[in-house]
mmCIF file of C-alpha atoms in Angstrom:
data_model
loop_
_atom_site.group_PDB
_atom_site.id
_atom_site.type_symbol
_atom_site.label_atom_id
_atom_site.label_comp_id
_atom_site.label_asym_id
_atom_site.label_seq_id
_atom_site.Cartn_x
_atom_site.Cartn_y
_atom_site.Cartn_z
ATOM 1 C CA UNK A 1 88.700 -80.417 -1.477
ATOM 2 C CA UNK A 2 85.157 -79.404 -3.006
ATOM 3 C CA UNK A 3 85.151 -75.990 -4.276
ATOM 4 C CA UNK A 4 81.647 -75.265 -4.254
ATOM 5 C CA UNK A 5 81.426 -71.870 -2.216
ATOM 6 C CA UNK A 6 80.705 -68.760 -4.492
ATOM 7 C CA UNK A 7 83.631 -66.664 -4.731
ATOM 8 C CA UNK A 8 82.790 -63.905 -5.714
ATOM 9 C CA UNK A 9 81.928 -61.967 -2.407
ATOM 10 C CA UNK A 10 83.886 -62.775 1.074
ATOM 11 C CA UNK A 11 81.503 -64.686 3.302
ATOM 12 C CA UNK A 12 81.840 -64.835 7.055
ATOM 13 C CA UNK A 13 80.615 -67.806 9.129
ATOM 14 C CA UNK A 14 80.520 -68.144 12.576
ATOM 15 C CA UNK A 15 81.216 -71.464 13.821
ATOM 16 C CA UNK A 16 79.936 -72.601 17.324
ATOM 17 C CA UNK A 17 81.557 -75.861 18.465
ATOM 18 C CA UNK A 18 83.327 -77.033 21.586
ATOM 19 C CA UNK A 19 85.193 -79.541 20.007
ATOM 20 C CA UNK A 20 88.927 -78.656 18.973
ATOM 21 C CA UNK A 21 89.148 -81.079 15.995
ATOM 22 C CA UNK A 22 85.800 -80.908 14.897
ATOM 23 C CA UNK A 23 86.956 -76.761 15.075
ATOM 24 C CA UNK A 24 90.089 -77.618 13.233
ATOM 25 C CA UNK A 25 88.767 -79.744 10.497
ATOM 26 C CA UNK A 26 85.565 -77.922 9.746
ATOM 27 C CA UNK A 27 87.412 -74.438 9.474
ATOM 28 C CA UNK A 28 90.198 -75.973 7.307
ATOM 29 C CA UNK A 29 87.568 -77.663 4.939
ATOM 30 C CA UNK A 30 85.437 -74.484 4.748
ATOM 31 C CA UNK A 31 87.829 -72.082 3.980
ATOM 32 C CA UNK A 32 89.680 -73.983 1.439
ATOM 33 C CA UNK A 33 86.402 -73.830 -1.014
ATOM 34 C CA UNK A 34 86.292 -70.574 -1.474
ATOM 35 C CA UNK A 35 86.511 -66.549 -0.662
ATOM 36 C CA UNK A 36 85.414 -67.568 3.096
ATOM 37 C CA UNK A 37 86.423 -66.801 6.552
ATOM 38 C CA UNK A 38 85.248 -68.934 9.744
ATOM 39 C CA UNK A 39 85.541 -67.748 12.987
ATOM 40 C CA UNK A 40 85.181 -70.102 15.959
ATOM 41 C CA UNK A 41 82.967 -69.893 18.988
ATOM 42 C CA UNK A 42 83.474 -72.448 22.124
ATOM 43 C CA UNK A 43 79.732 -72.310 23.136
ATOM 44 C CA UNK A 44 76.435 -70.362 22.731
ATOM 45 C CA UNK A 45 77.172 -67.715 24.947
ATOM 46 C CA UNK A 46 80.588 -66.620 22.767
ATOM 47 C CA UNK A 47 78.619 -66.992 19.750
ATOM 48 C CA UNK A 48 76.229 -64.183 20.886
ATOM 49 C CA UNK A 49 79.557 -61.992 22.110
ATOM 50 C CA UNK A 50 80.645 -62.690 18.691
ATOM 51 C CA UNK A 51 77.558 -61.740 16.741
ATOM 52 C CA UNK A 52 77.134 -58.537 18.702
ATOM 53 C CA UNK A 53 80.543 -57.403 17.688
ATOM 54 C CA UNK A 54 79.897 -58.080 13.947
ATOM 55 C CA UNK A 55 78.165 -59.339 11.168
ATOM 56 C CA UNK A 56 78.189 -63.125 10.002
ATOM 57 C CA UNK A 57 76.698 -64.718 6.801
ATOM 58 C CA UNK A 58 75.692 -67.798 8.298
ATOM 59 C CA UNK A 59 76.227 -69.688 11.484
ATOM 60 C CA UNK A 60 76.905 -73.629 11.969
ATOM 61 C CA UNK A 61 75.433 -74.317 15.468
ATOM 62 C CA UNK A 62 76.272 -77.685 17.402
ATOM 63 C CA UNK A 63 73.649 -78.452 20.105
ATOM 64 C CA UNK A 64 75.468 -79.996 22.907
ATOM 65 C CA UNK A 65 77.882 -77.269 24.521
ATOM 66 C CA UNK A 66 78.779 -76.148 27.921
ATOM 67 C CA UNK A 67 77.444 -72.848 29.411
ATOM 68 C CA UNK A 68 75.179 -71.997 26.592
ATOM 69 C CA UNK A 69 73.613 -74.934 24.296
ATOM 70 C CA UNK A 70 72.721 -74.711 20.483
ATOM 71 C CA UNK A 71 69.035 -74.796 20.837
ATOM 72 C CA UNK A 72 69.249 -71.959 23.667
ATOM 73 C CA UNK A 73 71.611 -69.710 21.460
ATOM 74 C CA UNK A 74 69.436 -69.981 18.335
ATOM 75 C CA UNK A 75 66.446 -68.987 20.293
ATOM 76 C CA UNK A 76 68.132 -65.880 21.657
ATOM 77 C CA UNK A 77 69.489 -64.910 18.333
ATOM 78 C CA UNK A 78 65.865 -65.124 16.847
ATOM 79 C CA UNK A 79 64.141 -63.725 19.295
ATOM 80 C CA UNK A 80 66.339 -61.631 21.552
ATOM 81 C CA UNK A 81 68.465 -60.080 18.656
ATOM 82 C CA UNK A 82 65.728 -60.488 15.970
ATOM 83 C CA UNK A 83 67.920 -62.021 13.187
ATOM 84 C CA UNK A 84 65.667 -63.591 10.564
ATOM 85 C CA UNK A 85 66.776 -66.937 8.949
ATOM 86 C CA UNK A 86 66.809 -64.879 6.061
ATOM 87 C CA UNK A 87 69.496 -62.799 7.441
ATOM 88 C CA UNK A 88 71.423 -65.197 9.178
ATOM 89 C CA UNK A 89 70.658 -68.585 8.266
ATOM 90 C CA UNK A 90 71.476 -70.749 11.180
ATOM 91 C CA UNK A 91 72.936 -74.685 10.041
ATOM 92 C CA UNK A 92 72.633 -77.509 13.115
ATOM 93 C CA UNK A 93 76.066 -79.248 13.164
ATOM 94 C CA UNK A 94 75.514 -82.364 15.522
ATOM 95 C CA UNK A 95 75.841 -86.072 16.517
ATOM 96 C CA UNK A 96 72.086 -85.474 17.604
ATOM 97 C CA UNK A 97 69.578 -86.936 15.365
ATOM 98 C CA UNK A 98 67.184 -84.182 14.907
ATOM 99 C CA UNK A 99 66.191 -84.870 11.134
ATOM 100 C CA UNK A 100 63.079 -82.970 10.290
ATOM 101 C CA UNK A 101 63.123 -81.262 13.488
ATOM 102 C CA UNK A 102 65.575 -78.978 12.897
ATOM 103 C CA UNK A 103 63.029 -75.920 11.755
ATOM 104 C CA UNK A 104 61.431 -75.830 15.150
ATOM 105 C CA UNK A 105 64.385 -74.573 16.594
ATOM 106 C CA UNK A 106 65.009 -72.002 13.993
ATOM 107 C CA UNK A 107 67.322 -73.522 12.222
ATOM 108 C CA UNK A 108 67.221 -73.712 8.558
ATOM 109 C CA UNK A 109 69.102 -76.992 7.845
ATOM 110 C CA UNK A 110 71.136 -79.602 9.527
ATOM 111 C CA UNK A 111 74.457 -81.030 8.873
ATOM 112 C CA UNK A 112 75.091 -84.766 10.885
ATOM 113 C CA UNK A 113 78.404 -85.140 12.559
ATOM 114 C CA UNK A 114 80.895 -87.075 12.280
ATOM 115 C CA UNK A 115 80.846 -85.505 9.138
ATOM 116 C CA UNK A 116 81.755 -88.149 6.411
ATOM 117 C CA UNK A 117 80.603 -86.487 3.365
ATOM 118 C CA UNK A 118 82.050 -82.708 3.287
ATOM 119 C CA UNK A 119 81.107 -81.961 -0.806
ATOM 120 C CA UNK A 120 77.278 -82.604 0.764
ATOM 121 C CA UNK A 121 78.217 -80.476 3.608
ATOM 122 C CA UNK A 122 79.501 -77.685 1.592
ATOM 123 C CA UNK A 123 76.545 -77.670 -0.943
ATOM 124 C CA UNK A 124 73.839 -77.116 1.959
ATOM 125 C CA UNK A 125 76.218 -74.264 3.292
ATOM 126 C CA UNK A 126 76.545 -73.066 0.105
ATOM 127 C CA UNK A 127 73.054 -73.033 -0.993
ATOM 128 C CA UNK A 128 71.760 -71.393 2.359
ATOM 129 C CA UNK A 129 74.493 -68.432 1.334
ATOM 130 C CA UNK A 130 72.919 -68.454 -2.138
ATOM 131 C CA UNK A 131 69.684 -67.521 -0.777
ATOM 132 C CA UNK A 132 70.989 -64.236 1.211
ATOM 133 C CA UNK B 1 98.687 -95.914 7.057
ATOM 134 C CA UNK B 2 99.798 -98.891 8.882
ATOM 135 C CA UNK B 3 97.789 -101.419 10.080
ATOM 136 C CA UNK B 4 97.256 -101.778 13.844
ATOM 137 C CA UNK B 5 95.510 -104.051 16.547
ATOM 138 C CA UNK B 6 93.053 -101.290 17.985
ATOM 139 C CA UNK B 7 93.276 -98.181 16.099
ATOM 140 C CA UNK B 8 92.160 -97.861 11.995
ATOM 141 C CA UNK B 9 92.869 -94.298 10.983
ATOM 142 C CA UNK B 10 90.582 -94.456 7.949
ATOM 143 C CA UNK B 11 88.125 -91.663 9.154
ATOM 144 C CA UNK B 12 91.386 -89.504 9.794
ATOM 145 C CA UNK B 13 92.614 -90.384 6.475
ATOM 146 C CA UNK B 14 89.340 -89.346 4.734
ATOM 147 C CA UNK B 15 89.107 -86.254 6.442
ATOM 148 C CA UNK B 16 92.774 -85.023 6.077
ATOM 149 C CA UNK B 17 92.192 -85.689 2.485
ATOM 150 C CA UNK B 18 95.685 -87.012 1.800
ATOM 151 C CA UNK B 19 97.445 -83.975 3.400
ATOM 152 C CA UNK B 20 100.197 -84.920 5.475
ATOM 153 C CA UNK B 21 100.323 -81.732 7.861
ATOM 154 C CA UNK B 22 96.836 -82.153 8.567
ATOM 155 C CA UNK B 23 97.179 -85.827 9.392
ATOM 156 C CA UNK B 24 100.310 -84.554 11.483
ATOM 157 C CA UNK B 25 98.024 -82.297 13.547
ATOM 158 C CA UNK B 26 95.154 -84.569 13.966
ATOM 159 C CA UNK B 27 97.416 -87.236 15.348
ATOM 160 C CA UNK B 28 98.896 -84.446 17.807
ATOM 161 C CA UNK B 29 95.419 -83.633 19.041
ATOM 162 C CA UNK B 30 94.632 -87.489 19.357
ATOM 163 C CA UNK B 31 98.045 -87.866 21.356
ATOM 164 C CA UNK B 32 97.024 -85.033 23.822
ATOM 165 C CA UNK B 33 93.284 -83.583 23.684
ATOM 166 C CA UNK B 34 91.305 -86.845 24.860
ATOM 167 C CA UNK B 35 93.359 -87.635 28.003
ATOM 168 C CA UNK B 36 92.350 -84.226 29.350
ATOM 169 C CA UNK B 37 88.775 -85.058 28.613
ATOM 170 C CA UNK B 38 88.802 -88.720 30.028
ATOM 171 C CA UNK B 39 90.256 -87.709 33.255
ATOM 172 C CA UNK B 40 87.552 -84.949 33.569
ATOM 173 C CA UNK B 41 85.069 -88.133 32.699
ATOM 174 C CA UNK B 42 86.717 -89.857 35.590
ATOM 175 C CA UNK B 43 86.466 -87.186 38.069
ATOM 176 C CA UNK B 44 83.047 -86.342 37.460
ATOM 177 C CA UNK B 45 81.993 -89.767 37.623
ATOM 178 C CA UNK B 46 83.430 -90.133 40.950
ATOM 179 C CA UNK B 47 81.287 -86.778 41.960
ATOM 180 C CA UNK B 48 78.170 -88.383 40.282
ATOM 181 C CA UNK B 49 77.814 -84.999 38.441
ATOM 182 C CA UNK B 50 76.075 -86.756 35.497
ATOM 183 C CA UNK B 51 74.828 -83.570 33.720
ATOM 184 C CA UNK B 52 78.688 -82.427 32.892
ATOM 185 C CA UNK B 53 79.769 -85.935 32.052
ATOM 186 C CA UNK B 54 77.190 -86.341 29.826
ATOM 187 C CA UNK B 55 78.729 -83.046 28.081
ATOM 188 C CA UNK B 56 81.945 -84.384 27.865
ATOM 189 C CA UNK B 57 80.758 -87.518 26.807
ATOM 190 C CA UNK B 58 78.954 -86.077 23.879
ATOM 191 C CA UNK B 59 81.929 -84.090 23.092
ATOM 192 C CA UNK B 60 83.929 -87.191 22.754
ATOM 193 C CA UNK B 61 81.517 -88.714 20.521
ATOM 194 C CA UNK B 62 82.785 -86.621 17.343
ATOM 195 C CA UNK B 63 86.639 -87.081 18.556
ATOM 196 C CA UNK B 64 86.531 -90.908 18.639
ATOM 197 C CA UNK B 65 85.939 -92.052 15.225
ATOM 198 C CA UNK B 66 89.359 -90.236 14.341
ATOM 199 C CA UNK B 67 90.679 -93.028 16.476
ATOM 200 C CA UNK B 68 88.796 -95.668 15.069
ATOM 201 C CA UNK B 69 88.700 -97.758 17.946
ATOM 202 C CA UNK B 70 85.377 -99.882 18.028
ATOM 203 C CA UNK B 71 85.190 -100.719 21.025
ATOM 204 C CA UNK B 72 86.391 -97.196 22.605
ATOM 205 C CA UNK B 73 83.707 -95.215 20.112
ATOM 206 C CA UNK B 74 80.781 -97.663 21.501
ATOM 207 C CA UNK B 75 81.597 -97.339 24.963
ATOM 208 C CA UNK B 76 81.726 -93.840 25.070
ATOM 209 C CA UNK B 77 78.105 -94.017 22.999
ATOM 210 C CA UNK B 78 76.672 -96.253 26.036
ATOM 211 C CA UNK B 79 77.656 -93.669 28.520
ATOM 212 C CA UNK B 80 76.187 -90.814 26.643
ATOM 213 C CA UNK B 81 73.230 -92.724 26.093
ATOM 214 C CA UNK B 82 72.434 -93.921 29.486
ATOM 215 C CA UNK B 83 73.064 -90.167 30.583
ATOM 216 C CA UNK B 84 70.592 -89.143 27.945
ATOM 217 C CA UNK B 85 68.085 -91.701 29.172
ATOM 218 C CA UNK B 86 68.370 -90.390 32.826
ATOM 219 C CA UNK B 87 67.602 -86.852 31.571
ATOM 220 C CA UNK B 88 64.924 -87.656 29.095
ATOM 221 C CA UNK B 89 63.085 -91.086 29.640
ATOM 222 C CA UNK B 90 64.034 -91.288 33.595
ATOM 223 C CA UNK B 91 66.631 -94.029 34.030
ATOM 224 C CA UNK B 92 66.975 -94.582 38.045
ATOM 225 C CA UNK B 93 70.133 -92.596 39.350
ATOM 226 C CA UNK B 94 70.986 -95.897 40.998
ATOM 227 C CA UNK B 95 71.573 -97.745 37.662
ATOM 228 C CA UNK B 96 73.414 -94.843 36.410
ATOM 229 C CA UNK B 97 75.617 -95.221 39.676
ATOM 230 C CA UNK B 98 76.120 -98.759 38.984
ATOM 231 C CA UNK B 99 77.011 -98.562 35.682
ATOM 232 C CA UNK B 100 78.506 -95.554 34.451
ATOM 233 C CA UNK B 101 81.588 -94.995 36.345
ATOM 234 C CA UNK B 102 82.659 -98.887 35.131
ATOM 235 C CA UNK B 103 82.196 -97.473 31.638
ATOM 236 C CA UNK B 104 84.213 -94.332 32.156
ATOM 237 C CA UNK B 105 87.122 -96.427 33.581
ATOM 238 C CA UNK B 106 86.563 -98.288 30.568
ATOM 239 C CA UNK B 107 87.035 -95.576 27.947
ATOM 240 C CA UNK B 108 90.387 -94.617 29.519
ATOM 241 C CA UNK B 109 91.851 -97.707 29.797
ATOM 242 C CA UNK B 110 90.993 -98.397 26.298
ATOM 243 C CA UNK B 111 92.508 -94.672 25.384
ATOM 244 C CA UNK B 112 95.647 -96.183 27.074
ATOM 245 C CA UNK B 113 95.718 -98.902 24.836
ATOM 246 C CA UNK B 114 95.339 -96.565 21.721
ATOM 247 C CA UNK B 115 97.849 -94.595 23.039
ATOM 248 C CA UNK B 116 101.022 -96.541 21.516
ATOM 249 C CA UNK B 117 99.399 -96.829 18.340
ATOM 250 C CA UNK B 118 98.739 -93.409 17.510
ATOM 251 C CA UNK B 119 102.012 -92.527 18.467
ATOM 252 C CA UNK B 120 103.769 -95.280 16.298
ATOM 253 C CA UNK B 121 101.116 -93.690 13.728
ATOM 254 C CA UNK B 122 102.658 -90.004 14.412
ATOM 255 C CA UNK B 123 106.243 -91.459 14.088
ATOM 256 C CA UNK B 124 105.850 -93.237 11.180
ATOM 257 C CA UNK B 125 104.192 -90.011 9.584
ATOM 258 C CA UNK B 126 107.427 -87.705 10.965
ATOM 259 C CA UNK B 127 109.936 -90.673 9.357
ATOM 260 C CA UNK B 128 108.007 -90.011 6.020
ATOM 261 C CA UNK B 129 108.291 -86.681 5.890
#
């Protein structure tokens, strides 16, 4: 597995995803790459609740989810919780083709699902973490 | 892994990166999780609850590549696409009602065909351990 995420500092990633298989595979891949802890939220509402309890370094956000979708959750995090992209980068992780449109939704990058190229996905995550 | 008539576990192999434990966990998930989701899809189609049906169908889009049964993957994609068009480009409710329930039944039937092969792959993995 790829080993790109810098190890000097513990990083906390919030994975917002309703699909159990994606939760399992994504958490396992990312945690295998470095000093990273992945917390899972099943939808945008749960993500916001978790964000109220503790800080995270980055969010991986699915878009189509029950209860609260990824666009609405991101909007809430940016406008109601006042997290800037510098404080808390959000990467869309979706089967929707939103290439080029993610900045319109307050997101910093985009990972297409199903993920077939984990090294590239990990590099995107690491690039966002390095900017913090 | 073995060659099967319906399923192709190449993507599962890729994602498990040669880790037998991970393969086993993924196969166990494929043997259990989709049945509940497909039952839910049948119920939602019968109720013509298209919004919730779209959410479940969309969710299954990223599970089905692990099974690697092209007809199953493509049929589910058709459901997701039609229901997206209903929300975004005004495809008629009649067209949805005439087409989507049949497609939902088809995905359940196709999954039933995949199940014995998934079980066989799981058994083979256990025998190797």
